[in-house]
PDB file of C-alpha atoms and ligand atoms in Angstrom:
ATOM      1  CA  MET A1264       3.502  14.421 -23.746  1.00 85.00           C
ATOM      2  CA  SER A1265       1.368  12.859 -21.206  1.00 88.00           C
ATOM      3  CA  LYS A1266       0.402  14.848 -18.349  1.00 96.00           C
ATOM      4  CA  LEU A1267       2.121  14.083 -14.888  1.00 98.00           C
ATOM      5  CA  THR A1268       0.425  12.607 -11.705  1.00 98.00           C
ATOM      6  CA  ILE A1269       0.998  10.732  -8.759  1.00 98.00           C
ATOM      7  CA  VAL A1270      -1.334   9.212  -6.614  1.00 98.00           C
ATOM      8  CA  ILE A1271      -0.468   7.922  -3.479  1.00 98.00           C
ATOM      9  CA  HIS A1272      -2.217   5.816  -0.519  1.00 98.00           C
ATOM     10  CA  GLY A1273      -1.489   5.467   3.007  1.00 96.00           C
ATOM     11  CA  GLY A1274      -4.234   2.777   3.784  1.00 94.00           C
ATOM     12  CA  ALA A1275      -8.305   2.446   4.170  1.00 91.00           C
ATOM     13  CA  GLY A1276     -10.372   1.622   6.838  1.00 83.00           C
ATOM     14  CA  THR A1277     -12.938   3.059   9.833  1.00 77.00           C
ATOM     15  CA  ILE A1278     -11.166   6.211   9.683  1.00 81.00           C
ATOM     16  CA  LEU A1279     -13.362   8.765  11.162  1.00 82.00           C
ATOM     17  CA  ARG A1280     -13.153  12.583  11.853  1.00 84.00           C
ATOM     18  CA  GLU A1281     -14.593  11.978  15.244  1.00 82.00           C
ATOM     19  CA  HIS A1282     -11.942   9.951  15.907  1.00 77.00           C
ATOM     20  CA  MET A1283      -9.169  12.237  15.068  1.00 81.00           C
ATOM     21  CA  THR A1284      -6.994  14.618  17.306  1.00 85.00           C
ATOM     22  CA  PRO A1285      -5.931  17.820  15.044  1.00 90.00           C
ATOM     23  CA  GLU A1286      -2.054  16.923  15.931  1.00 90.00           C
ATOM     24  CA  LEU A1287      -2.593  13.609  14.474  1.00 86.00           C
ATOM     25  CA  GLU A1288      -4.611  14.842  11.346  1.00 91.00           C
ATOM     26  CA  ALA A1289      -2.001  17.243  10.765  1.00 93.00           C
ATOM     27  CA  ALA A1290       1.035  14.458  10.922  1.00 92.00           C
ATOM     28  CA  TYR A1291      -0.852  12.088   8.678  1.00 92.00           C
ATOM     29  CA  LEU A1292      -1.511  15.014   6.228  1.00 96.00           C
ATOM     30  CA  GLU A1293       2.174  15.592   6.285  1.00 97.00           C
ATOM     31  CA  GLY A1294       3.321  12.131   5.834  1.00 96.00           C
ATOM     32  CA  LEU A1295       1.170  12.295   2.578  1.00 97.00           C
ATOM     33  CA  LYS A1296       2.405  15.463   1.301  1.00 98.00           C
ATOM     34  CA  GLY A1297       6.022  13.809   1.902  1.00 98.00           C
ATOM     35  CA  GLY A1298       5.268  10.878  -0.019  1.00 98.00           C
ATOM     36  CA  VAL A1299       3.592  12.683  -2.913  1.00 98.00           C
ATOM     37  CA  ASP A1300       6.007  15.282  -3.152  1.00 98.00           C
ATOM     38  CA  ALA A1301       8.632  12.735  -3.500  1.00 98.00           C
ATOM     39  CA  GLY A1302       7.352  11.082  -5.990  1.00 98.00           C
ATOM     40  CA  TYR A1303       6.124  14.246  -8.128  1.00 98.00           C
ATOM     41  CA  ALA A1304       9.938  15.824  -7.820  1.00 98.00           C
ATOM     42  CA  VAL A1305      11.254  12.640  -9.780  1.00 98.00           C
ATOM     43  CA  LEU A1306       8.560  13.114 -12.638  1.00 98.00           C
ATOM     44  CA  GLU A1307       8.942  16.698 -12.754  1.00 98.00           C
ATOM     45  CA  LYS A1308      12.815  16.127 -13.801  1.00 98.00           C
ATOM     46  CA  GLY A1309      11.692  13.859 -16.427  1.00 98.00           C
ATOM     47  CA  GLY A1310      12.253  10.778 -14.286  1.00 98.00           C
ATOM     48  CA  ALA A1311      10.325   7.490 -15.021  1.00 98.00           C
ATOM     49  CA  ALA A1312       7.365   6.636 -13.422  1.00 98.00           C
ATOM     50  CA  ILE A1313       8.742   3.327 -11.987  1.00 98.00           C
ATOM     51  CA  ASN A1314      11.240   5.632 -10.405  1.00 98.00           C
ATOM     52  CA  ALA A1315       8.648   7.819  -8.789  1.00 98.00           C
ATOM     53  CA  VAL A1316       6.169   4.901  -7.512  1.00 98.00           C
ATOM     54  CA  LYS A1317       9.801   3.499  -5.709  1.00 98.00           C
ATOM     55  CA  ALA A1318      10.698   7.438  -4.268  1.00 98.00           C
ATOM     56  CA  ALA A1319       6.990   7.938  -3.091  1.00 98.00           C
ATOM     57  CA  ILE A1320       6.828   4.582  -1.132  1.00 98.00           C
ATOM     58  CA  VAL A1321      10.452   4.936   0.219  1.00 98.00           C
ATOM     59  CA  VAL A1322       9.452   7.918   1.971  1.00 98.00           C
ATOM     60  CA  MET A1323       6.398   6.344   3.388  1.00 97.00           C
ATOM     61  CA  GLU A1324       8.338   3.305   4.433  1.00 97.00           C
ATOM     62  CA  ASP A1325      10.402   5.538   6.400  1.00 97.00           C
ATOM     63  CA  ASN A1326       7.652   7.167   8.742  1.00 95.00           C
ATOM     64  CA  ILE A1327       6.486   5.398  11.340  1.00 92.00           C
ATOM     65  CA  LEU A1328       2.950   6.555  11.056  1.00 90.00           C
ATOM     66  CA  PHE A1329       2.409   4.037   8.025  1.00 93.00           C
ATOM     67  CA  ASN A1330       2.353   0.404   8.332  1.00 93.00           C
ATOM     68  CA  ALA A1331       5.103  -0.497   6.038  1.00 96.00           C
ATOM     69  CA  GLY A1332       8.863  -0.468   6.218  1.00 96.00           C
ATOM     70  CA  LYS A1333       9.556   1.157   9.977  1.00 95.00           C
ATOM     71  CA  GLY A1334       6.154   0.965  12.079  1.00 90.00           C
ATOM     72  CA  SER A1335       4.973  -2.220  10.489  1.00 92.00           C
ATOM     73  CA  VAL A1336       2.388  -4.215  12.403  1.00 90.00           C
ATOM     74  CA  PHE A1337       3.194  -7.200  14.636  1.00 89.00           C
ATOM     75  CA  THR A1338       2.450 -10.780  13.453  1.00 90.00           C
ATOM     76  CA  LYS A1339       1.159 -13.551  15.759  1.00 89.00           C
ATOM     77  CA  LYS A1340       5.062 -14.184  16.786  1.00 90.00           C
ATOM     78  CA  GLY A1341       5.442 -10.666  18.208  1.00 90.00           C
ATOM     79  CA  VAL A1342       7.766  -9.720  14.663  1.00 90.00           C
ATOM     80  CA  GLN A1343       7.334  -7.746  11.701  1.00 93.00           C
ATOM     81  CA  GLU A1344       7.097  -9.373   8.365  1.00 96.00           C
ATOM     82  CA  MET A1345       6.701  -6.925   5.349  1.00 97.00           C
ATOM     83  CA  ASP A1346       5.349  -7.555   1.688  1.00 97.00           C
ATOM     84  CA  ALA A1347       6.101  -5.337  -1.163  1.00 98.00           C
ATOM     85  CA  ALA A1348       5.419  -5.196  -4.899  1.00 98.00           C
ATOM     86  CA  ILE A1349       6.503  -3.381  -7.757  1.00 99.00           C
ATOM     87  CA  MET A1350       5.497  -3.200 -11.452  1.00 99.00           C
ATOM     88  CA  ASN A1351       6.428  -0.982 -14.550  1.00 99.00           C
ATOM     89  CA  GLY A1352       3.432  -0.585 -17.043  1.00 98.00           C
ATOM     90  CA  ALA A1353       5.763   0.108 -19.923  1.00 98.00           C
ATOM     91  CA  THR A1354       7.308  -3.427 -19.774  1.00 98.00           C
ATOM     92  CA  LEU A1355       5.438  -5.468 -17.703  1.00 98.00           C
ATOM     93  CA  GLU A1356       8.359  -6.094 -15.493  1.00 98.00           C
ATOM     94  CA  ALA A1357       7.246  -6.851 -11.764  1.00 99.00           C
ATOM     95  CA  GLY A1358       9.234  -7.524  -8.806  1.00 98.00           C
ATOM     96  CA  ALA A1359       7.676  -8.880  -5.331  1.00 98.00           C
ATOM     97  CA  VAL A1360       8.536  -9.902  -1.821  1.00 98.00           C
ATOM     98  CA  ALA A1361       6.683 -11.573   1.001  1.00 98.00           C
ATOM     99  CA  GLY A1362       7.270 -12.355   4.295  1.00 97.00           C
ATOM    100  CA  VAL A1363      11.046 -10.285   4.456  1.00 98.00           C
ATOM    101  CA  ARG A1364      12.176  -9.190   8.016  1.00 97.00           C
ATOM    102  CA  ASN A1365      14.850  -6.539   8.805  1.00 97.00           C
ATOM    103  CA  VAL A1366      14.540  -4.927   5.446  1.00 98.00           C
ATOM    104  CA  ARG A1367      14.598  -1.138   5.727  1.00 98.00           C
ATOM    105  CA  ASN A1368      12.992  -0.448   2.324  1.00 98.00           C
ATOM    106  CA  PRO A1369      10.842  -3.483   1.231  1.00 98.00           C
ATOM    107  CA  ILE A1370      10.133  -1.559  -1.855  1.00 98.00           C
ATOM    108  CA  MET A1371      13.749  -1.346  -2.822  1.00 98.00           C
ATOM    109  CA  LEU A1372      14.076  -5.214  -2.561  1.00 98.00           C
ATOM    110  CA  ALA A1373      11.153  -5.668  -4.829  1.00 98.00           C
ATOM    111  CA  THR A1374      12.674  -3.672  -6.861  1.00 98.00           C
ATOM    112  CA  GLU A1375      16.048  -5.425  -7.114  1.00 98.00           C
ATOM    113  CA  VAL A1376      14.021  -8.673  -7.490  1.00 98.00           C
ATOM    114  CA  MET A1377      12.289  -7.170 -10.954  1.00 98.00           C
ATOM    115  CA  LEU A1378      15.882  -6.155 -12.153  1.00 98.00           C
ATOM    116  CA  TYR A1379      18.600  -8.672 -10.859  1.00 98.00           C
ATOM    117  CA  SER A1380      16.959 -12.174  -9.917  1.00 98.00           C
ATOM    118  CA  ASN A1381      15.488 -13.891 -12.864  1.00 97.00           C
ATOM    119  CA  HIS A1382      12.358 -14.371 -11.096  1.00 98.00           C
ATOM    120  CA  VAL A1383       8.956 -11.972 -10.024  1.00 98.00           C
ATOM    121  CA  PHE A1384       8.371 -13.266  -6.223  1.00 98.00           C
ATOM    122  CA  LEU A1385      10.530 -14.208  -3.642  1.00 98.00           C
ATOM    123  CA  SER A1386       9.707 -15.043  -0.136  1.00 98.00           C
ATOM    124  CA  GLY A1387      10.933 -15.283   3.381  1.00 97.00           C
ATOM    125  CA  LYS A1388      14.825 -16.533   3.887  1.00 97.00           C
ATOM    126  CA  GLY A1389      15.087 -16.969   0.492  1.00 98.00           C
ATOM    127  CA  ALA A1390      14.177 -13.228  -0.052  1.00 98.00           C
ATOM    128  CA  ASN A1391      16.427 -12.192   2.924  1.00 98.00           C
ATOM    129  CA  ASP A1392      19.188 -14.104   1.568  1.00 98.00           C
ATOM    130  CA  PHE A1393      18.891 -11.963  -1.671  1.00 98.00           C
ATOM    131  CA  ALA A1394      18.567  -8.891  -0.013  1.00 98.00           C
ATOM    132  CA  ILE A1395      21.887  -9.763   1.380  1.00 98.00           C
ATOM    133  CA  LYS A1396      23.648 -10.543  -1.877  1.00 98.00           C
ATOM    134  CA  GLN A1397      22.292  -7.178  -3.448  1.00 98.00           C
ATOM    135  CA  GLY A1398      23.577  -5.162  -0.727  1.00 98.00           C
ATOM    136  CA  VAL A1399      20.170  -3.761   0.345  1.00 98.00           C
ATOM    137  CA  LYS A1400      19.912  -1.852   3.812  1.00 98.00           C
ATOM    138  CA  LEU A1401      18.830  -3.980   6.856  1.00 98.00           C
ATOM    139  CA  GLU A1402      18.097  -2.721  10.219  1.00 98.00           C
ATOM    140  CA  PRO A1403      17.492  -4.292  13.727  1.00 97.00           C
ATOM    141  CA  ASP A1404      14.093  -5.288  15.220  1.00 95.00           C
ATOM    142  CA  GLU A1405      14.133  -2.249  17.329  1.00 95.00           C
ATOM    143  CA  TYR A1406      14.119   0.014  14.103  1.00 96.00           C
ATOM    144  CA  PHE A1407      10.673  -1.157  12.962  1.00 94.00           C
ATOM    145  CA  PHE A1408       9.000  -1.066  16.497  1.00 90.00           C
ATOM    146  CA  SER A1409       6.115   1.376  17.062  1.00 88.00           C
ATOM    147  CA  GLN A1410       4.685   1.341  20.703  1.00 86.00           C
ATOM    148  CA  PHE A1411       0.811   1.855  19.383  1.00 78.00           C
ATOM    149  CA  ARG A1412       1.165  -1.340  16.807  1.00 85.00           C
ATOM    150  CA  TYR A1413       2.540  -3.307  19.977  1.00 86.00           C
ATOM    151  CA  ASP A1414      -0.198  -2.307  22.232  1.00 84.00           C
ATOM    152  CA  GLN A1415      -2.802  -2.710  19.282  1.00 79.00           C
ATOM    153  CA  TRP A1416      -1.173  -6.303  18.806  1.00 83.00           C
ATOM    154  CA  LYS A1417      -0.940  -6.889  22.476  1.00 83.00           C
ATOM    155  CA  SER A1418      -4.479  -6.602  22.682  1.00 79.00           C
ATOM    156  CA  ILE A1419      -5.315  -9.510  20.361  1.00 80.00           C
ATOM    157  CA  ARG A1420      -2.251 -11.500  20.126  1.00 81.00           C
ATOM    158  CA  ASP A1421      -4.103 -14.212  22.683  1.00 76.00           C
ATOM    159  CA  SER A1422      -6.702 -14.990  20.505  1.00 74.00           C
ATOM    160  CA  ASP A1423      -7.374 -16.119  16.461  1.00 71.00           C
ATOM    161  CA  ALA A1424      -8.105 -12.663  15.440  1.00 70.00           C
ATOM    162  CA  TYR A1425      -6.121 -10.570  13.160  1.00 70.00           C
ATOM    163  CA  ALA A1426      -7.129  -7.196  12.089  1.00 67.00           C
ATOM    164  CA  LEU A1427      -6.792  -4.683   9.204  1.00 63.00           C
ATOM    165  CA  ASP A1428      -5.479  -1.486  11.390  1.00 57.00           C
ATOM    166  CA  HIS A1429      -9.175   0.134  11.532  1.00 50.00           C
ATOM    167  CA  THR A1430     -11.825  -2.673  11.140  1.00 45.00           C
ATOM    168  CA  HIS A1431     -11.651  -4.965  13.871  1.00 42.00           C
ATOM    169  CA  GLN A1432     -14.448  -4.426  16.466  1.00 40.00           C
ATOM    170  CA  ARG A1433     -12.540  -5.183  19.178  1.00 43.00           C
ATOM    171  CA  LEU A1434      -9.789  -2.927  18.743  1.00 42.00           C
ATOM    172  CA  GLU A1435     -12.014  -0.075  18.025  1.00 46.00           C
ATOM    173  CA  GLU A1436     -11.451   1.542  21.274  1.00 45.00           C
ATOM    174  CA  LEU A1437      -7.389   1.199  21.212  1.00 40.00           C
ATOM    175  CA  MET A1438      -7.085   2.433  17.438  1.00 43.00           C
ATOM    176  CA  ARG A1439      -9.095   5.264  18.112  1.00 41.00           C
ATOM    177  CA  ASP A1440      -6.268   7.679  17.618  1.00 35.00           C
ATOM    178  CA  LYS A1441      -4.179   5.178  15.655  1.00 36.00           C
ATOM    179  CA  LYS A1442      -5.185   4.174  12.135  1.00 44.00           C
ATOM    180  CA  PHE A1443      -2.634   3.755  10.094  1.00 47.00           C
ATOM    181  CA  GLY A1444      -1.782   1.434   7.061  1.00 80.00           C
ATOM    182  CA  THR A1445      -0.387   0.042   4.137  1.00 94.00           C
ATOM    183  CA  VAL A1446       1.377   2.516   1.417  1.00 97.00           C
ATOM    184  CA  GLY A1447       0.999   2.389  -2.270  1.00 98.00           C
ATOM    185  CA  ALA A1448       1.959   4.532  -5.414  1.00 98.00           C
ATOM    186  CA  VAL A1449       0.983   5.018  -8.770  1.00 99.00           C
ATOM    187  CA  ALA A1450       2.142   7.440 -11.391  1.00 98.00           C
ATOM    188  CA  CYS A1451       2.095   8.504 -14.882  1.00 98.00           C
ATOM    189  CA  ASP A1452       5.390   9.994 -16.464  1.00 98.00           C
ATOM    190  CA  TYR A1453       6.333  12.546 -19.665  1.00 97.00           C
ATOM    191  CA  GLU A1454       6.516   9.309 -22.034  1.00 97.00           C
ATOM    192  CA  GLY A1455       2.872   8.004 -20.866  1.00 98.00           C
ATOM    193  CA  ASN A1456       4.451   5.147 -19.254  1.00 98.00           C
ATOM    194  CA  ILE A1457       2.729   4.141 -15.717  1.00 98.00           C
ATOM    195  CA  ALA A1458       3.867   2.401 -12.869  1.00 99.00           C
ATOM    196  CA  ALA A1459       2.387   0.846  -9.677  1.00 99.00           C
ATOM    197  CA  ALA A1460       4.070   0.088  -6.223  1.00 99.00           C
ATOM    198  CA  THR A1461       2.806  -1.403  -2.517  1.00 98.00           C
ATOM    199  CA  SER A1462       4.468  -1.910   0.583  1.00 98.00           C
ATOM    200  CA  THR A1463       2.916  -3.324   3.863  1.00 96.00           C
ATOM    201  CA  GLY A1464       3.464  -4.922   6.983  1.00 94.00           C
ATOM    202  CA  GLY A1465       0.298  -6.584   6.716  1.00 91.00           C
ATOM    203  CA  MET A1466      -2.276  -7.361   9.226  1.00 87.00           C
ATOM    204  CA  THR A1467      -1.729  -7.313  12.951  1.00 84.00           C
ATOM    205  CA  ASN A1468      -1.619 -10.719  14.416  1.00 82.00           C
ATOM    206  CA  LYS A1469      -1.447 -12.504  11.251  1.00 86.00           C
ATOM    207  CA  LYS A1470      -0.025 -16.016  11.400  1.00 87.00           C
ATOM    208  CA  TYR A1471       1.344 -19.343   9.448  1.00 90.00           C
ATOM    209  CA  GLY A1472       3.127 -16.865   7.047  1.00 93.00           C
ATOM    210  CA  ARG A1473       0.025 -15.146   5.737  1.00 94.00           C
ATOM    211  CA  ILE A1474       0.601 -12.718   2.672  1.00 96.00           C
ATOM    212  CA  GLY A1475      -2.159 -10.235   1.896  1.00 94.00           C
ATOM    213  CA  ASP A1476      -3.023  -9.184  -1.544  1.00 96.00           C
ATOM    214  CA  SER A1477      -0.421  -6.376  -1.699  1.00 97.00           C
ATOM    215  CA  PRO A1478       2.449  -7.957  -3.281  1.00 98.00           C
ATOM    216  CA  ILE A1479       0.521 -10.341  -5.389  1.00 98.00           C
ATOM    217  CA  ILE A1480       0.818  -9.056  -8.819  1.00 98.00           C
ATOM    218  CA  GLY A1481      -2.706  -8.473 -10.525  1.00 98.00           C
ATOM    219  CA  ILE A1482      -4.342  -8.510  -6.878  1.00 98.00           C
ATOM    220  CA  GLY A1483      -3.052  -5.429  -4.634  1.00 98.00           C
ATOM    221  CA  THR A1484      -0.229  -4.199  -7.727  1.00 98.00           C
ATOM    222  CA  TYR A1485      -0.369  -3.968 -11.230  1.00 99.00           C
ATOM    223  CA  ALA A1486       0.419  -1.689 -13.999  1.00 99.00           C
ATOM    224  CA  ASN A1487       0.013  -2.021 -17.730  1.00 99.00           C
ATOM    225  CA  ASN A1488       0.449   1.418 -19.762  1.00 98.00           C
ATOM    226  CA  LYS A1489      -2.697  -0.491 -22.148  1.00 98.00           C
ATOM    227  CA  THR A1490      -4.892   0.206 -19.159  1.00 98.00           C
ATOM    228  CA  CYS A1491      -4.005   1.098 -15.655  1.00 99.00           C
ATOM    229  CA  ALA A1492      -1.706   1.302 -12.899  1.00 99.00           C
ATOM    230  CA  ILE A1493      -3.419  -0.019  -9.448  1.00 99.00           C
ATOM    231  CA  SER A1494      -2.128  -0.063  -6.020  1.00 98.00           C
ATOM    232  CA  CYS A1495      -4.966  -1.499  -3.557  1.00 97.00           C
ATOM    233  CA  THR A1496      -5.370  -1.079   0.439  1.00 96.00           C
ATOM    234  CA  GLY A1497      -7.834  -3.163   2.912  1.00 93.00           C
ATOM    235  CA  HIS A1498      -8.492  -6.370   3.940  1.00 90.00           C
ATOM    236  CA  GLY A1499      -6.239  -8.721   1.698  1.00 93.00           C
ATOM    237  CA  GLU A1500      -8.387 -11.814   1.746  1.00 93.00           C
ATOM    238  CA  PRO A1501     -11.553 -10.638  -0.370  1.00 95.00           C
ATOM    239  CA  PHE A1502      -9.265  -8.524  -2.645  1.00 96.00           C
ATOM    240  CA  ILE A1503      -7.551 -11.496  -3.294  1.00 97.00           C
ATOM    241  CA  ARG A1504     -10.595 -13.435  -4.193  1.00 98.00           C
ATOM    242  CA  ALA A1505     -11.865 -10.785  -6.369  1.00 98.00           C
ATOM    243  CA  VAL A1506      -8.387 -10.554  -8.327  1.00 98.00           C
ATOM    244  CA  ALA A1507      -8.922  -6.636  -7.793  1.00 98.00           C
ATOM    245  CA  ALA A1508      -6.472  -4.962  -9.662  1.00 98.00           C
ATOM    246  CA  TYR A1509      -6.105  -6.909 -12.526  1.00 98.00           C
ATOM    247  CA  ASP A1510     -10.020  -6.845 -12.669  1.00 98.00           C
ATOM    248  CA  VAL A1511     -10.066  -3.215 -13.232  1.00 99.00           C
ATOM    249  CA  SER A1512      -7.438  -3.667 -15.823  1.00 98.00           C
ATOM    250  CA  CYS A1513      -9.494  -6.126 -17.591  1.00 98.00           C
ATOM    251  CA  LEU A1514     -12.607  -4.014 -17.277  1.00 98.00           C
ATOM    252  CA  MET A1515     -10.888  -1.183 -19.269  1.00 98.00           C
ATOM    253  CA  GLU A1516      -8.875  -3.411 -21.761  1.00 98.00           C
ATOM    254  CA  TYR A1517     -12.102  -5.883 -22.517  1.00 98.00           C
ATOM    255  CA  LYS A1518     -15.208  -3.777 -22.119  1.00 98.00           C
ATOM    256  CA  GLY A1519     -13.671  -0.126 -22.740  1.00 98.00           C
ATOM    257  CA  PHE A1520     -14.915   1.041 -19.430  1.00 98.00           C
ATOM    258  CA  THR A1521     -12.973   4.390 -18.277  1.00 98.00           C
ATOM    259  CA  LEU A1522     -10.459   4.106 -15.288  1.00 98.00           C
ATOM    260  CA  TYR A1523     -12.889   5.569 -12.932  1.00 98.00           C
ATOM    261  CA  GLU A1524     -15.838   3.200 -14.288  1.00 98.00           C
ATOM    262  CA  ALA A1525     -13.636   0.044 -13.949  1.00 98.00           C
ATOM    263  CA  MET A1526     -12.359   0.898 -10.566  1.00 98.00           C
ATOM    264  CA  ASN A1527     -15.683   2.270  -9.058  1.00 98.00           C
ATOM    265  CA  THR A1528     -17.209  -1.160 -10.194  1.00 98.00           C
ATOM    266  CA  VAL A1529     -14.488  -3.240  -8.393  1.00 98.00           C
ATOM    267  CA  VAL A1530     -14.361  -1.280  -5.314  1.00 98.00           C
ATOM    268  CA  ASN A1531     -17.915  -0.488  -5.072  1.00 98.00           C
ATOM    269  CA  ASN A1532     -19.760  -3.652  -6.256  1.00 98.00           C
ATOM    270  CA  LYS A1533     -17.329  -6.543  -6.602  1.00 98.00           C
ATOM    271  CA  LEU A1534     -15.279  -5.786  -3.671  1.00 97.00           C
ATOM    272  CA  VAL A1535     -18.711  -5.243  -1.069  1.00 97.00           C
ATOM    273  CA  LYS A1536     -20.162  -8.270  -2.369  1.00 98.00           C
ATOM    274  CA  LEU A1537     -17.251 -10.192  -0.867  1.00 97.00           C
ATOM    275  CA  ASP A1538     -17.205  -7.905   2.154  1.00 92.00           C
ATOM    276  CA  GLY A1539     -13.917  -6.470   0.794  1.00 92.00           C
ATOM    277  CA  GLU A1540     -13.697  -3.067   2.736  1.00 91.00           C
ATOM    278  CA  GLY A1541     -10.720  -1.019   1.430  1.00 93.00           C
ATOM    279  CA  GLY A1542     -10.199   0.951  -1.605  1.00 96.00           C
ATOM    280  CA  MET A1543      -7.645   1.794  -4.274  1.00 98.00           C
ATOM    281  CA  ILE A1544      -5.818   4.186  -6.338  1.00 98.00           C
ATOM    282  CA  GLY A1545      -5.264   4.031 -10.211  1.00 98.00           C
ATOM    283  CA  VAL A1546      -3.824   6.305 -13.145  1.00 98.00           C
ATOM    284  CA  ASP A1547      -3.763   5.910 -16.955  1.00 98.00           C
ATOM    285  CA  ALA A1548      -1.555   6.276 -19.573  1.00 97.00           C
ATOM    286  CA  GLN A1549      -2.845   9.773 -20.258  1.00 97.00           C
ATOM    287  CA  GLY A1550      -2.389  10.794 -16.480  1.00 98.00           C
ATOM    288  CA  ASN A1551      -6.244  10.361 -15.476  1.00 98.00           C
ATOM    289  CA  HIS A1552      -6.456   9.273 -11.973  1.00 98.00           C
ATOM    290  CA  ALA A1553      -8.792   7.907  -9.514  1.00 98.00           C
ATOM    291  CA  MET A1554      -8.862   7.372  -5.819  1.00 98.00           C
ATOM    292  CA  ILE A1555     -11.967   5.023  -4.852  1.00 98.00           C
ATOM    293  CA  LEU A1556     -12.880   3.725  -1.274  1.00 96.00           C
ATOM    294  CA  ASN A1557     -15.807   1.961   0.424  1.00 95.00           C
ATOM    295  CA  SER A1558     -14.756   2.257   3.728  1.00 92.00           C
ATOM    296  CA  ALA A1559     -15.153   5.380   6.036  1.00 90.00           C
ATOM    297  CA  GLY A1560     -11.468   6.702   5.048  1.00 92.00           C
ATOM    298  CA  MET A1561      -8.422   6.272   3.150  1.00 95.00           C
ATOM    299  CA  TYR A1562      -5.366   8.102   3.409  1.00 95.00           C
ATOM    300  CA  ARG A1563      -4.453   9.489   0.064  1.00 98.00           C
ATOM    301  CA  ALA A1564      -3.113  12.301  -2.096  1.00 98.00           C
ATOM    302  CA  TYR A1565      -2.234  13.210  -5.682  1.00 98.00           C
ATOM    303  CA  ARG A1566      -0.591  15.867  -7.591  1.00 98.00           C
ATOM    304  CA  SER A1567      -0.067  16.574 -11.227  1.00 98.00           C
ATOM    305  CA  SER A1568       1.181  18.670 -14.039  1.00 98.00           C
ATOM    306  CA  ASP A1569      -2.306  20.575 -14.832  1.00 97.00           C
ATOM    307  CA  GLY A1570      -2.126  22.024 -11.357  1.00 97.00           C
ATOM    308  CA  GLY A1571      -4.324  19.297  -9.820  1.00 97.00           C
ATOM    309  CA  ASN A1572      -3.656  18.648  -5.897  1.00 96.00           C
ATOM    310  CA  GLU A1573      -5.635  16.782  -3.079  1.00 97.00           C
ATOM    311  CA  VAL A1574      -4.752  15.408   0.148  1.00 97.00           C
ATOM    312  CA  ALA A1575      -7.791  13.811   1.777  1.00 96.00           C
ATOM    313  CA  ILE A1576      -8.443  11.036   4.623  1.00 94.00           C
ATOM    314  CA  TYR A1577     -12.281  10.823   4.859  1.00 93.00           C
ATOM    315  CA  LYS A1578     -14.728   9.521   2.652  1.00 90.00           C
TER     316      LYS A1578
HETATM  317  N1  LIG B1313      -4.181  -5.328   2.286  1.00 61.03           N
HETATM  318  C1  LIG B1313      -3.163  -5.182   3.295  1.00 61.03           C
HETATM  319  C2  LIG B1313      -2.896  -6.674   3.590  1.00 61.03           C
HETATM  320  O1  LIG B1313      -3.941  -7.458   3.673  1.00 61.03           O
HETATM  321  C3  LIG B1313      -3.557  -4.596   4.365  1.00 61.03           C
HETATM  322  C4  LIG B1313      -3.813  -3.129   4.240  1.00 61.03           C
HETATM  323  O2  LIG B1313      -4.277  -2.552   3.064  1.00 61.03           O
HETATM  324  O3  LIG B1313      -3.533  -2.219   4.937  1.00 61.03           O
HETATM  325  O4  LIG B1313      -2.241  -7.191   3.998  1.00 61.03           O
END
């Protein structure tokens, strides 16, 4: 029997203690705890890792604090276009969606894609049509609205800039108290099966149907029982060029690195060289875990059956 482990993140970036209020910090910690507990409850009942990561993500998508589902960032056109992916390390089955609108829980739609579409990755209107066909819950535009992300978008919508929640210099002042991000989860169940899931609104003011790393299998999300389950967060473009999540898996498979060594190499060496600010969470099939970041902070939490648990924000 493997050690049960669930690890989650809620985004990474220039998250500094001196910019945080006690109320906001408490709200983040509570949001993270809600996500990790939802995932752990599934594992504890003997549930599969794939269901645990989905449960954790749904809770965070429903929480306006995070840039996923409700509270997603605004695109250049002033709407929310969301990306999500899920992967089962036991079977290598995967499902992903990009640029979907009005879907309450994009991770549910990614799961439907994995199980029922005969495809892996659906985008835009086609993905939305599939959501309707599968009866995935939709919500009106207002449901996704958050005032702070609207203000964040207003400050750069007339420029060509696009921004990760926390790293854009011009946004620094505005976003001091408002640093939220993409959500991700990885888990290991009793059987030693592992899974990964990631969900995001992407980056503020993104345009031309921009898709980040999060929904791309092998980049922002990857799971394989032989090696690891990984979910990334940060500036998507460098993560794509680094083939981040699969590179961790390759370092483990072909070079015999441990989970920690492989993640550390990718986050603190390969991504740094590409200016890839952010971090990632990972587990292996023994239930070992790691949470590694090269940015000032990453909202993160884990819980495992050996009694380990941590909820953290800063580096
Ligand atoms: N990686 C996401 C993207 O580039 C953003 C994030 O992690 O907050 O779309």
